[in-house]
Amino acid sequence: MTAYAEKLLSQESELRALREAIQVRLDELLPAGGERDMVRAAMREGALAPGKRIRPLLLILAARDLGCETPHQGLLDLACAIEMIHAASLILDDIPCMDDALLRRGRPTIHRQFGENVAILAAVALLSHAFGVVAAAEGLSSQCRNQAVAELSGAVGLQGLVQGQFLDLNEGSNARSPEAIATANDLKTSVLFGATLQMAAIAAEAPLTVRQKLRCFAEDLGQAFQLLDDLADCQSGTGKDLNKDHGKSTLVAMLGAEAVHQRLHEHLRNADEHFAYACRDGVATRQFMHAWFNQQLASFR
Amino acid sequence: MTAYAEKLLSQESELRALREAIQVRLDELLPAGGERDMVRAAMREGALAPGKRIRPLLLILAARDLGCETPHQGLLDLACAIEMIHAASLILDDIPCMDDALLRRGRPTIHRQFGENVAILAAVALLSHAFGVVAAAEGLSSQCRNQAVAELSGAVGLQGLVQGQFLDLNEGSNARSPEAIATANDLKTSVLFGATLQMAAIAAEAPLTVRQKLRCFAEDLGQAFQLLDDLADCQSGTGKDLNKDHGKSTLVAMLGAEAVHQRLHEHLRNADEHFAYACRDGVATRQFMHAWFNQQLASFR
C-alpha cells in the first residue's frame, strides 16, 4: 500500500471512531424513556437516526487543528449540542406548515412518525437541551461556555436558521436575484457552520483574528453546502423528498447545474484558503471537507 | 390616609415602575424590524402585548428580597428572558395542532395574526434569544450566567414545559387522578416558576439551603397558579378562549370549584411559609403574591 493510501485509510478510520463517539455521547445525552414517552422518542429519532454528522465532526476536527487537546468530554458535548440544534431545525423544516416533507434521511419525517405536535415539542426540547448541554460542558471555563451559548443563540434566531427558513418559505417561490438566494442560503446553512467553527475556536481559545477568518471559512463552506443540497435535489438516493425545491427559485433553476458546479468549487477554494490562513498547522479539517465534497459530487455522476 | 393605605399605594406605584422597566427593556431586546419582517413582528406581539408579567416581576422582587442590589441591567435581562420563554410557550400552546386557541390576552392568537409557520418560528426565535440574553447579562459573573442558562434549559425541556404540554395534550381528555393532574400542572407551571426563583437566587448569590426552599415555594405557587387558571376558565373577561378545558380532566371538573378554592389557599399558605423560611428579611415577594391572588379571586365573584 502506498503512503498516501495508508494516510487516507487512517483518516477514514479516525472519522469512523469520531462518528461513533458522537453517536455514543448523543445517546447518553438523550436517554431512552418509557413506552409512552413520545417526545423523548421523537427527540432520539430526530438526533440519533443515521446522519452525516458534518457539523459535530467539523467542530472536533477544527478544534484539534486549532490546537485543542485530544477530544475531551466538553468538546464532544459542544459537538453534540450543534447536532441537536441541527436535528431540531430539520424536524421543524419538515412539518406540514413549513416544507411538508415526507422523507428525511431515508425514513418517514418525525411528524409522520409521531404526529405534528410531538414533532414540534421534540424540536423545542432538543433546542433547549442543546443550550443546557453547552452551559454544563466539562473542561471549559464558564466564560467559554457563555460565549458558546451566545454563538448558538445567534445562529438559531433572527440572524440565523429562523430567518433563513422564513425567507425560504416566504420568498422561495418568487423570482429572486442570485444575491437574495445567497442571503437565504447564508442564513439557512452558513450561520450554523459559523457557530460550529466559533465553538471550535472557543474550545481551542483561538485569538480574534483566527475567529474572524473562521467566519469567512464558514460562510463559503455553507454556500458550497447549500449548492450541493440544491444539486442533490435533482438526484435520487439522497434519502430526502425529491424535487422539494420544485417551484422554488434556486440557483440551479436559474443558472443551470454546470454553473452551480463552478460556483460550488469557487466557494470550496475560498473556504480552503480561509482555513489555511486561520490555521497553518492543522490539515484535518480541510482534508475532511475536500474528501466529503468529492465523495458527494462523485455520487451525482 | 392611613399608614397601611400609604404602604399599599407605594407598593402599587413601585410595581408599576418595574412593569414599565420590563416593558422598555423587552422592547430594546426585541427591536422592531421592517415591514416584511414578519417573524420579528410576531416575536414582538407575543412578548410585548400587555400581560401580567408575573414571572419577571417575581424574579426581580425575589432577588431584591434575597439581598440583591437595586435592579441592575443584568437582573432586568434575566427577567426579560423568563418573559420571552413564557411568551414562546404561549405561542406554541395556542397553535392549531396543540390547543388551537383563538384568543390570548384579549387579542387574536399569534398564528391567527401571522400564520402558523411564522408563529412557530417566532416561538423558536424567542426561546433561543432568551438563552442569548441570559448568556450576555451584564453585572453577573460568567458562572452565574451559566447556572442561569442551565436552569432555563431544564425548565423548557422534558422535565418542564415541553413535557407538561405533552401530558396535557395526550392525557388531558382521559380520566386522571388528582395526582396525575398535579404532576402535569407542576410541569406546565411550577417548573418555570422554579427557574424564575432560581435565577433570582443566582443573581443574589443565595446559599444552597435557600435555593432548596425556593424550589418548594415555586412548586406551591405554580400549583396555586394553575388552579387559578382552571377556575378562570369558567369565567368571562380573562382575554382567553373560554371553556378551552371543556372535556379535559381538570381538578375543577373533578372536585368542584369550592374544593379547588380550598386547595388553592392551602398552596398559597405553604408557598408563603416556604418563602418566609428562605428569606426572613424581604416581604415584597410575599406581599406581591398575596395581593395578586386576592385581586384575581375577587374578580371571580
PDB file of C-alpha atoms in Angstrom, chain B residues 36-296:
ATOM      1  CA  ARG B  36     -41.736  42.420   5.756  1.00  0.00           C
ATOM      2  CA  ASP B  37     -40.015  41.198   8.882  1.00  0.00           C
ATOM      3  CA  MET B  38     -42.945  39.066   9.986  1.00  0.00           C
ATOM      4  CA  VAL B  39     -41.111  36.804  12.423  1.00  0.00           C
ATOM      5  CA  ARG B  40     -39.774  39.802  14.300  1.00  0.00           C
ATOM      6  CA  ALA B  41     -43.245  41.359  14.398  1.00  0.00           C
ATOM      7  CA  ALA B  42     -44.703  38.097  15.729  1.00  0.00           C
ATOM      8  CA  MET B  43     -41.990  37.885  18.399  1.00  0.00           C
ATOM      9  CA  ARG B  44     -42.783  41.436  19.498  1.00  0.00           C
ATOM     10  CA  GLU B  45     -46.513  40.818  19.542  1.00  0.00           C
ATOM     11  CA  GLY B  46     -46.004  37.612  21.549  1.00  0.00           C
ATOM     12  CA  ALA B  47     -43.698  39.171  24.129  1.00  0.00           C
ATOM     13  CA  LEU B  48     -44.781  42.832  24.262  1.00  0.00           C
ATOM     14  CA  ALA B  49     -48.594  42.542  24.171  1.00  0.00           C
ATOM     15  CA  PRO B  50     -49.979  43.634  27.529  1.00  0.00           C
ATOM     16  CA  GLY B  51     -49.560  40.813  30.026  1.00  0.00           C
ATOM     17  CA  LYS B  52     -49.389  40.330  33.749  1.00  0.00           C
ATOM     18  CA  ARG B  53     -45.575  39.970  33.779  1.00  0.00           C
ATOM     19  CA  ILE B  54     -45.852  37.780  36.877  1.00  0.00           C
ATOM     20  CA  ARG B  55     -42.638  35.867  36.248  1.00  0.00           C
ATOM     21  CA  PRO B  56     -40.305  38.799  35.562  1.00  0.00           C
ATOM     22  CA  LEU B  57     -41.808  40.731  38.492  1.00  0.00           C
ATOM     23  CA  LEU B  58     -41.338  37.729  40.770  1.00  0.00           C
ATOM     24  CA  LEU B  59     -37.742  37.369  39.628  1.00  0.00           C
ATOM     25  CA  ILE B  60     -36.868  40.976  40.432  1.00  0.00           C
ATOM     26  CA  LEU B  61     -38.823  41.145  43.706  1.00  0.00           C
ATOM     27  CA  ALA B  62     -37.404  37.845  44.962  1.00  0.00           C
ATOM     28  CA  ALA B  63     -33.843  38.808  44.011  1.00  0.00           C
ATOM     29  CA  ARG B  64     -34.246  42.028  45.958  1.00  0.00           C
ATOM     30  CA  ASP B  65     -35.797  40.253  48.941  1.00  0.00           C
ATOM     31  CA  LEU B  66     -32.774  37.944  48.875  1.00  0.00           C
ATOM     32  CA  GLY B  67     -30.450  40.908  49.123  1.00  0.00           C
ATOM     33  CA  CYS B  68     -29.698  41.745  45.504  1.00  0.00           C
ATOM     34  CA  GLU B  69     -28.890  45.429  44.967  1.00  0.00           C
ATOM     35  CA  THR B  70     -31.374  47.751  43.249  1.00  0.00           C
ATOM     36  CA  PRO B  71     -32.209  46.159  39.935  1.00  0.00           C
ATOM     37  CA  HIS B  72     -29.166  46.341  37.711  1.00  0.00           C
ATOM     38  CA  GLN B  73     -29.425  45.754  33.983  1.00  0.00           C
ATOM     39  CA  GLY B  74     -28.438  42.085  34.368  1.00  0.00           C
ATOM     40  CA  LEU B  75     -31.348  41.365  36.678  1.00  0.00           C
ATOM     41  CA  LEU B  76     -33.734  43.064  34.284  1.00  0.00           C
ATOM     42  CA  ASP B  77     -32.308  40.957  31.456  1.00  0.00           C
ATOM     43  CA  LEU B  78     -32.874  37.718  33.360  1.00  0.00           C
ATOM     44  CA  ALA B  79     -36.442  38.883  33.984  1.00  0.00           C
ATOM     45  CA  CYS B  80     -36.969  39.614  30.281  1.00  0.00           C
ATOM     46  CA  ALA B  81     -35.511  36.231  29.320  1.00  0.00           C
ATOM     47  CA  ILE B  82     -38.065  34.490  31.532  1.00  0.00           C
ATOM     48  CA  GLU B  83     -40.850  36.508  29.919  1.00  0.00           C
ATOM     49  CA  MET B  84     -39.591  35.558  26.430  1.00  0.00           C
ATOM     50  CA  ILE B  85     -39.641  31.863  27.346  1.00  0.00           C
ATOM     51  CA  HIS B  86     -43.144  32.270  28.750  1.00  0.00           C
ATOM     52  CA  ALA B  87     -44.301  34.122  25.609  1.00  0.00           C
ATOM     53  CA  ALA B  88     -42.801  31.395  23.386  1.00  0.00           C
ATOM     54  CA  SER B  89     -44.614  28.701  25.339  1.00  0.00           C
ATOM     55  CA  LEU B  90     -47.936  30.549  24.995  1.00  0.00           C
ATOM     56  CA  ILE B  91     -47.482  30.931  21.227  1.00  0.00           C
ATOM     57  CA  LEU B  92     -46.817  27.207  20.877  1.00  0.00           C
ATOM     58  CA  ASP B  93     -49.632  26.156  23.238  1.00  0.00           C
ATOM     59  CA  ASP B  94     -52.100  28.080  21.070  1.00  0.00           C
ATOM     60  CA  ILE B  95     -51.223  26.722  17.590  1.00  0.00           C
ATOM     61  CA  PRO B  96     -53.753  24.530  15.761  1.00  0.00           C
ATOM     62  CA  CYS B  97     -52.034  21.188  16.434  1.00  0.00           C
ATOM     63  CA  MET B  98     -51.833  21.996  20.176  1.00  0.00           C
ATOM     64  CA  ASP B  99     -54.758  23.798  21.878  1.00  0.00           C
ATOM     65  CA  ASP B 100     -55.966  25.568  18.710  1.00  0.00           C
ATOM     66  CA  ALA B 101     -56.859  28.736  20.616  1.00  0.00           C
ATOM     67  CA  LEU B 102     -58.400  31.834  19.070  1.00  0.00           C
ATOM     68  CA  LEU B 103     -57.728  34.458  21.730  1.00  0.00           C
ATOM     69  CA  ARG B 104     -54.872  35.250  24.075  1.00  0.00           C
ATOM     70  CA  ARG B 105     -54.558  38.334  26.249  1.00  0.00           C
ATOM     71  CA  GLY B 106     -57.728  39.604  24.558  1.00  0.00           C
ATOM     72  CA  ARG B 107     -56.182  39.554  21.087  1.00  0.00           C
ATOM     73  CA  PRO B 108     -56.219  37.031  18.241  1.00  0.00           C
ATOM     74  CA  THR B 109     -53.534  34.394  18.885  1.00  0.00           C
ATOM     75  CA  ILE B 110     -50.184  34.800  17.111  1.00  0.00           C
ATOM     76  CA  HIS B 111     -50.823  32.111  14.484  1.00  0.00           C
ATOM     77  CA  ARG B 112     -54.112  33.816  13.589  1.00  0.00           C
ATOM     78  CA  GLN B 113     -52.336  37.116  13.138  1.00  0.00           C
ATOM     79  CA  PHE B 114     -49.204  35.869  11.367  1.00  0.00           C
ATOM     80  CA  GLY B 115     -49.838  32.314  10.160  1.00  0.00           C
ATOM     81  CA  GLU B 116     -48.835  29.062  11.805  1.00  0.00           C
ATOM     82  CA  ASN B 117     -45.333  28.820  10.349  1.00  0.00           C
ATOM     83  CA  VAL B 118     -44.391  32.348  11.395  1.00  0.00           C
ATOM     84  CA  ALA B 119     -45.834  31.677  14.864  1.00  0.00           C
ATOM     85  CA  ILE B 120     -43.660  28.580  15.302  1.00  0.00           C
ATOM     86  CA  LEU B 121     -40.545  30.365  14.011  1.00  0.00           C
ATOM     87  CA  ALA B 122     -41.233  33.315  16.334  1.00  0.00           C
ATOM     88  CA  ALA B 123     -41.521  30.966  19.315  1.00  0.00           C
ATOM     89  CA  VAL B 124     -38.234  29.262  18.422  1.00  0.00           C
ATOM     90  CA  ALA B 125     -36.531  32.643  17.955  1.00  0.00           C
ATOM     91  CA  LEU B 126     -37.856  33.908  21.310  1.00  0.00           C
ATOM     92  CA  LEU B 127     -36.623  30.765  23.033  1.00  0.00           C
ATOM     93  CA  SER B 128     -33.140  30.931  21.596  1.00  0.00           C
ATOM     94  CA  HIS B 129     -32.919  34.691  22.091  1.00  0.00           C
ATOM     95  CA  ALA B 130     -33.751  34.192  25.770  1.00  0.00           C
ATOM     96  CA  PHE B 131     -30.713  31.937  26.176  1.00  0.00           C
ATOM     97  CA  GLY B 132     -28.534  34.507  24.423  1.00  0.00           C
ATOM     98  CA  VAL B 133     -29.835  37.302  26.661  1.00  0.00           C
ATOM     99  CA  VAL B 134     -29.004  35.289  29.787  1.00  0.00           C
ATOM    100  CA  ALA B 135     -25.541  34.366  28.490  1.00  0.00           C
ATOM    101  CA  ALA B 136     -24.790  38.064  27.945  1.00  0.00           C
ATOM    102  CA  ALA B 137     -26.479  39.509  31.069  1.00  0.00           C
ATOM    103  CA  GLU B 138     -24.347  42.369  32.415  1.00  0.00           C
ATOM    104  CA  GLY B 139     -23.280  42.581  36.018  1.00  0.00           C
ATOM    105  CA  LEU B 140     -23.431  38.822  36.598  1.00  0.00           C
ATOM    106  CA  SER B 141     -20.403  36.566  36.784  1.00  0.00           C
ATOM    107  CA  SER B 142     -19.845  34.036  33.990  1.00  0.00           C
ATOM    108  CA  GLN B 143     -20.570  31.280  36.455  1.00  0.00           C
ATOM    109  CA  CYS B 144     -23.914  32.840  37.423  1.00  0.00           C
ATOM    110  CA  ARG B 145     -24.920  33.235  33.785  1.00  0.00           C
ATOM    111  CA  ASN B 146     -24.003  29.606  33.154  1.00  0.00           C
ATOM    112  CA  GLN B 147     -26.128  28.422  36.027  1.00  0.00           C
ATOM    113  CA  ALA B 148     -28.999  30.579  34.810  1.00  0.00           C
ATOM    114  CA  VAL B 149     -28.785  29.094  31.289  1.00  0.00           C
ATOM    115  CA  ALA B 150     -28.838  25.603  32.801  1.00  0.00           C
ATOM    116  CA  GLU B 151     -31.907  26.464  34.905  1.00  0.00           C
ATOM    117  CA  LEU B 152     -33.767  27.837  31.881  1.00  0.00           C
ATOM    118  CA  SER B 153     -32.836  24.854  29.750  1.00  0.00           C
ATOM    119  CA  GLY B 154     -34.148  22.474  32.376  1.00  0.00           C
ATOM    120  CA  ALA B 155     -37.408  24.399  32.691  1.00  0.00           C
ATOM    121  CA  VAL B 156     -38.205  24.248  28.971  1.00  0.00           C
ATOM    122  CA  GLY B 157     -37.423  20.636  28.124  1.00  0.00           C
ATOM    123  CA  LEU B 158     -38.523  17.174  29.094  1.00  0.00           C
ATOM    124  CA  GLN B 159     -38.567  18.000  32.795  1.00  0.00           C
ATOM    125  CA  GLY B 160     -40.606  21.136  32.162  1.00  0.00           C
ATOM    126  CA  LEU B 161     -42.839  22.988  29.739  1.00  0.00           C
ATOM    127  CA  VAL B 162     -42.483  20.548  26.837  1.00  0.00           C
ATOM    128  CA  GLN B 163     -43.420  17.521  28.914  1.00  0.00           C
ATOM    129  CA  GLY B 164     -46.256  19.407  30.623  1.00  0.00           C
ATOM    130  CA  GLN B 165     -47.740  20.375  27.284  1.00  0.00           C
ATOM    131  CA  PHE B 166     -47.355  16.802  26.033  1.00  0.00           C
ATOM    132  CA  LEU B 167     -49.086  15.301  29.091  1.00  0.00           C
ATOM    133  CA  ASP B 168     -51.866  17.820  28.731  1.00  0.00           C
ATOM    134  CA  LEU B 169     -52.355  17.043  25.032  1.00  0.00           C
ATOM    135  CA  ASN B 170     -52.014  13.345  25.421  1.00  0.00           C
ATOM    136  CA  GLU B 171     -53.764  12.565  28.648  1.00  0.00           C
ATOM    137  CA  GLY B 172     -55.865  15.660  29.268  1.00  0.00           C
ATOM    138  CA  SER B 173     -59.035  14.134  27.861  1.00  0.00           C
ATOM    139  CA  ASN B 174     -58.654  10.830  29.747  1.00  0.00           C
ATOM    140  CA  ALA B 175     -59.755  10.354  33.321  1.00  0.00           C
ATOM    141  CA  ARG B 176     -56.783  11.245  35.513  1.00  0.00           C
ATOM    142  CA  SER B 177     -56.148  11.031  39.220  1.00  0.00           C
ATOM    143  CA  PRO B 178     -55.728  14.309  41.139  1.00  0.00           C
ATOM    144  CA  GLU B 179     -52.042  13.333  41.489  1.00  0.00           C
ATOM    145  CA  ALA B 180     -51.624  12.948  37.708  1.00  0.00           C
ATOM    146  CA  ILE B 181     -53.249  16.356  37.204  1.00  0.00           C
ATOM    147  CA  ALA B 182     -50.935  17.869  39.830  1.00  0.00           C
ATOM    148  CA  THR B 183     -47.921  16.402  38.005  1.00  0.00           C
ATOM    149  CA  ALA B 184     -48.988  17.927  34.692  1.00  0.00           C
ATOM    150  CA  ASN B 185     -49.680  21.262  36.424  1.00  0.00           C
ATOM    151  CA  ASP B 186     -46.273  21.096  38.024  1.00  0.00           C
ATOM    152  CA  LEU B 187     -44.571  20.659  34.654  1.00  0.00           C
ATOM    153  CA  LYS B 188     -46.748  23.245  32.921  1.00  0.00           C
ATOM    154  CA  THR B 189     -46.401  25.962  35.525  1.00  0.00           C
ATOM    155  CA  SER B 190     -44.310  25.278  38.609  1.00  0.00           C
ATOM    156  CA  VAL B 191     -41.150  24.410  36.716  1.00  0.00           C
ATOM    157  CA  LEU B 192     -40.884  27.824  35.024  1.00  0.00           C
ATOM    158  CA  PHE B 193     -41.662  29.493  38.367  1.00  0.00           C
ATOM    159  CA  GLY B 194     -38.884  27.293  39.734  1.00  0.00           C
ATOM    160  CA  ALA B 195     -36.405  28.593  37.160  1.00  0.00           C
ATOM    161  CA  THR B 196     -37.610  32.148  37.852  1.00  0.00           C
ATOM    162  CA  LEU B 197     -36.847  31.836  41.553  1.00  0.00           C
ATOM    163  CA  GLN B 198     -33.566  30.015  40.961  1.00  0.00           C
ATOM    164  CA  MET B 199     -32.436  32.797  38.660  1.00  0.00           C
ATOM    165  CA  ALA B 200     -33.344  35.315  41.367  1.00  0.00           C
ATOM    166  CA  ALA B 201     -31.298  33.288  43.852  1.00  0.00           C
ATOM    167  CA  ILE B 202     -28.387  33.031  41.403  1.00  0.00           C
ATOM    168  CA  ALA B 203     -28.401  36.800  40.879  1.00  0.00           C
ATOM    169  CA  ALA B 204     -28.480  37.310  44.668  1.00  0.00           C
ATOM    170  CA  GLU B 205     -25.860  34.595  45.201  1.00  0.00           C
ATOM    171  CA  ALA B 206     -28.109  32.912  47.747  1.00  0.00           C
ATOM    172  CA  PRO B 207     -26.860  29.751  49.516  1.00  0.00           C
ATOM    173  CA  LEU B 208     -27.999  26.249  48.613  1.00  0.00           C
ATOM    174  CA  THR B 209     -30.408  25.864  51.541  1.00  0.00           C
ATOM    175  CA  VAL B 210     -32.253  28.972  50.401  1.00  0.00           C
ATOM    176  CA  ARG B 211     -32.342  27.732  46.816  1.00  0.00           C
ATOM    177  CA  GLN B 212     -33.870  24.481  48.016  1.00  0.00           C
ATOM    178  CA  LYS B 213     -36.634  26.292  49.897  1.00  0.00           C
ATOM    179  CA  LEU B 214     -37.313  28.440  46.845  1.00  0.00           C
ATOM    180  CA  ARG B 215     -37.936  25.271  44.836  1.00  0.00           C
ATOM    181  CA  CYS B 216     -40.655  24.329  47.336  1.00  0.00           C
ATOM    182  CA  PHE B 217     -42.071  27.864  47.144  1.00  0.00           C
ATOM    183  CA  ALA B 218     -42.197  27.706  43.341  1.00  0.00           C
ATOM    184  CA  GLU B 219     -43.912  24.341  43.414  1.00  0.00           C
ATOM    185  CA  ASP B 220     -46.750  25.531  45.641  1.00  0.00           C
ATOM    186  CA  LEU B 221     -47.001  28.832  43.814  1.00  0.00           C
ATOM    187  CA  GLY B 222     -47.233  27.036  40.466  1.00  0.00           C
ATOM    188  CA  GLN B 223     -49.931  24.700  41.723  1.00  0.00           C
ATOM    189  CA  ALA B 224     -51.937  27.654  43.068  1.00  0.00           C
ATOM    190  CA  PHE B 225     -51.450  29.446  39.786  1.00  0.00           C
ATOM    191  CA  GLN B 226     -52.664  26.530  37.710  1.00  0.00           C
ATOM    192  CA  LEU B 227     -55.724  26.096  39.924  1.00  0.00           C
ATOM    193  CA  LEU B 228     -56.478  29.787  39.473  1.00  0.00           C
ATOM    194  CA  ASP B 229     -56.176  29.291  35.726  1.00  0.00           C
ATOM    195  CA  ASP B 230     -58.582  26.348  35.847  1.00  0.00           C
ATOM    196  CA  LEU B 231     -61.067  28.384  37.897  1.00  0.00           C
ATOM    197  CA  ALA B 232     -60.688  31.301  35.472  1.00  0.00           C
ATOM    198  CA  ASP B 233     -61.539  29.022  32.558  1.00  0.00           C
ATOM    199  CA  CYS B 234     -65.166  29.037  33.797  1.00  0.00           C
ATOM    200  CA  GLN B 235     -65.197  32.867  33.984  1.00  0.00           C
ATOM    201  CA  SER B 236     -65.536  35.528  31.323  1.00  0.00           C
ATOM    202  CA  GLY B 237     -63.245  38.515  30.830  1.00  0.00           C
ATOM    203  CA  THR B 238     -59.938  36.660  31.026  1.00  0.00           C
ATOM    204  CA  GLY B 239     -58.954  37.566  27.465  1.00  0.00           C
ATOM    205  CA  LYS B 240     -58.548  33.893  26.602  1.00  0.00           C
ATOM    206  CA  ASP B 241     -60.853  31.379  24.965  1.00  0.00           C
ATOM    207  CA  LEU B 242     -63.441  30.219  27.474  1.00  0.00           C
ATOM    208  CA  ASN B 243     -64.013  26.579  28.285  1.00  0.00           C
ATOM    209  CA  LYS B 244     -60.834  25.525  26.465  1.00  0.00           C
ATOM    210  CA  ASP B 245     -60.588  22.920  29.184  1.00  0.00           C
ATOM    211  CA  HIS B 246     -64.028  21.529  28.338  1.00  0.00           C
ATOM    212  CA  GLY B 247     -63.612  17.761  28.105  1.00  0.00           C
ATOM    213  CA  LYS B 248     -60.202  17.893  29.773  1.00  0.00           C
ATOM    214  CA  SER B 249     -59.897  16.318  33.167  1.00  0.00           C
ATOM    215  CA  THR B 250     -59.143  19.268  35.454  1.00  0.00           C
ATOM    216  CA  LEU B 251     -59.427  19.395  39.211  1.00  0.00           C
ATOM    217  CA  VAL B 252     -62.358  21.825  38.883  1.00  0.00           C
ATOM    218  CA  ALA B 253     -64.279  19.243  36.857  1.00  0.00           C
ATOM    219  CA  MET B 254     -63.340  16.529  39.325  1.00  0.00           C
ATOM    220  CA  LEU B 255     -63.672  18.148  42.739  1.00  0.00           C
ATOM    221  CA  GLY B 256     -65.828  21.219  42.129  1.00  0.00           C
ATOM    222  CA  ALA B 257     -64.897  24.897  42.383  1.00  0.00           C
ATOM    223  CA  GLU B 258     -65.251  25.110  46.169  1.00  0.00           C
ATOM    224  CA  ALA B 259     -62.742  22.352  46.895  1.00  0.00           C
ATOM    225  CA  VAL B 260     -60.364  23.832  44.339  1.00  0.00           C
ATOM    226  CA  HIS B 261     -60.571  27.198  46.115  1.00  0.00           C
ATOM    227  CA  GLN B 262     -59.612  25.442  49.333  1.00  0.00           C
ATOM    228  CA  ARG B 263     -56.663  23.671  47.704  1.00  0.00           C
ATOM    229  CA  LEU B 264     -55.534  26.915  46.169  1.00  0.00           C
ATOM    230  CA  HIS B 265     -55.438  28.647  49.547  1.00  0.00           C
ATOM    231  CA  GLU B 266     -53.564  25.717  51.039  1.00  0.00           C
ATOM    232  CA  HIS B 267     -50.893  26.003  48.343  1.00  0.00           C
ATOM    233  CA  LEU B 268     -50.668  29.753  48.937  1.00  0.00           C
ATOM    234  CA  ARG B 269     -50.195  29.226  52.682  1.00  0.00           C
ATOM    235  CA  ASN B 270     -47.455  26.685  52.020  1.00  0.00           C
ATOM    236  CA  ALA B 271     -45.794  28.962  49.467  1.00  0.00           C
ATOM    237  CA  ASP B 272     -45.843  31.804  51.976  1.00  0.00           C
ATOM    238  CA  GLU B 273     -44.210  29.662  54.647  1.00  0.00           C
ATOM    239  CA  HIS B 274     -41.506  28.433  52.270  1.00  0.00           C
ATOM    240  CA  PHE B 275     -40.607  31.936  51.161  1.00  0.00           C
ATOM    241  CA  ALA B 276     -40.613  33.248  54.731  1.00  0.00           C
ATOM    242  CA  TYR B 277     -38.215  30.467  55.654  1.00  0.00           C
ATOM    243  CA  ALA B 278     -35.964  31.108  52.648  1.00  0.00           C
ATOM    244  CA  CYS B 279     -35.886  34.829  53.248  1.00  0.00           C
ATOM    245  CA  ARG B 280     -36.565  36.306  56.653  1.00  0.00           C
ATOM    246  CA  ASP B 281     -35.967  39.926  55.758  1.00  0.00           C
ATOM    247  CA  GLY B 282     -37.755  40.616  52.491  1.00  0.00           C
ATOM    248  CA  VAL B 283     -41.521  40.767  52.287  1.00  0.00           C
ATOM    249  CA  ALA B 284     -42.051  42.245  48.808  1.00  0.00           C
ATOM    250  CA  THR B 285     -42.430  38.858  47.088  1.00  0.00           C
ATOM    251  CA  ARG B 286     -44.976  37.564  49.576  1.00  0.00           C
ATOM    252  CA  GLN B 287     -46.960  40.775  49.519  1.00  0.00           C
ATOM    253  CA  PHE B 288     -46.978  40.724  45.740  1.00  0.00           C
ATOM    254  CA  MET B 289     -48.165  37.124  45.640  1.00  0.00           C
ATOM    255  CA  HIS B 290     -50.979  37.673  48.121  1.00  0.00           C
ATOM    256  CA  ALA B 291     -52.139  40.931  46.539  1.00  0.00           C
ATOM    257  CA  TRP B 292     -52.173  39.357  43.111  1.00  0.00           C
ATOM    258  CA  PHE B 293     -54.137  36.251  44.085  1.00  0.00           C
ATOM    259  CA  ASN B 294     -56.591  38.315  46.147  1.00  0.00           C
ATOM    260  CA  GLN B 295     -57.220  40.575  43.189  1.00  0.00           C
ATOM    261  CA  GLN B 296     -57.756  37.675  40.792  1.00  0.00           C
TER     262      GLN B 296
END
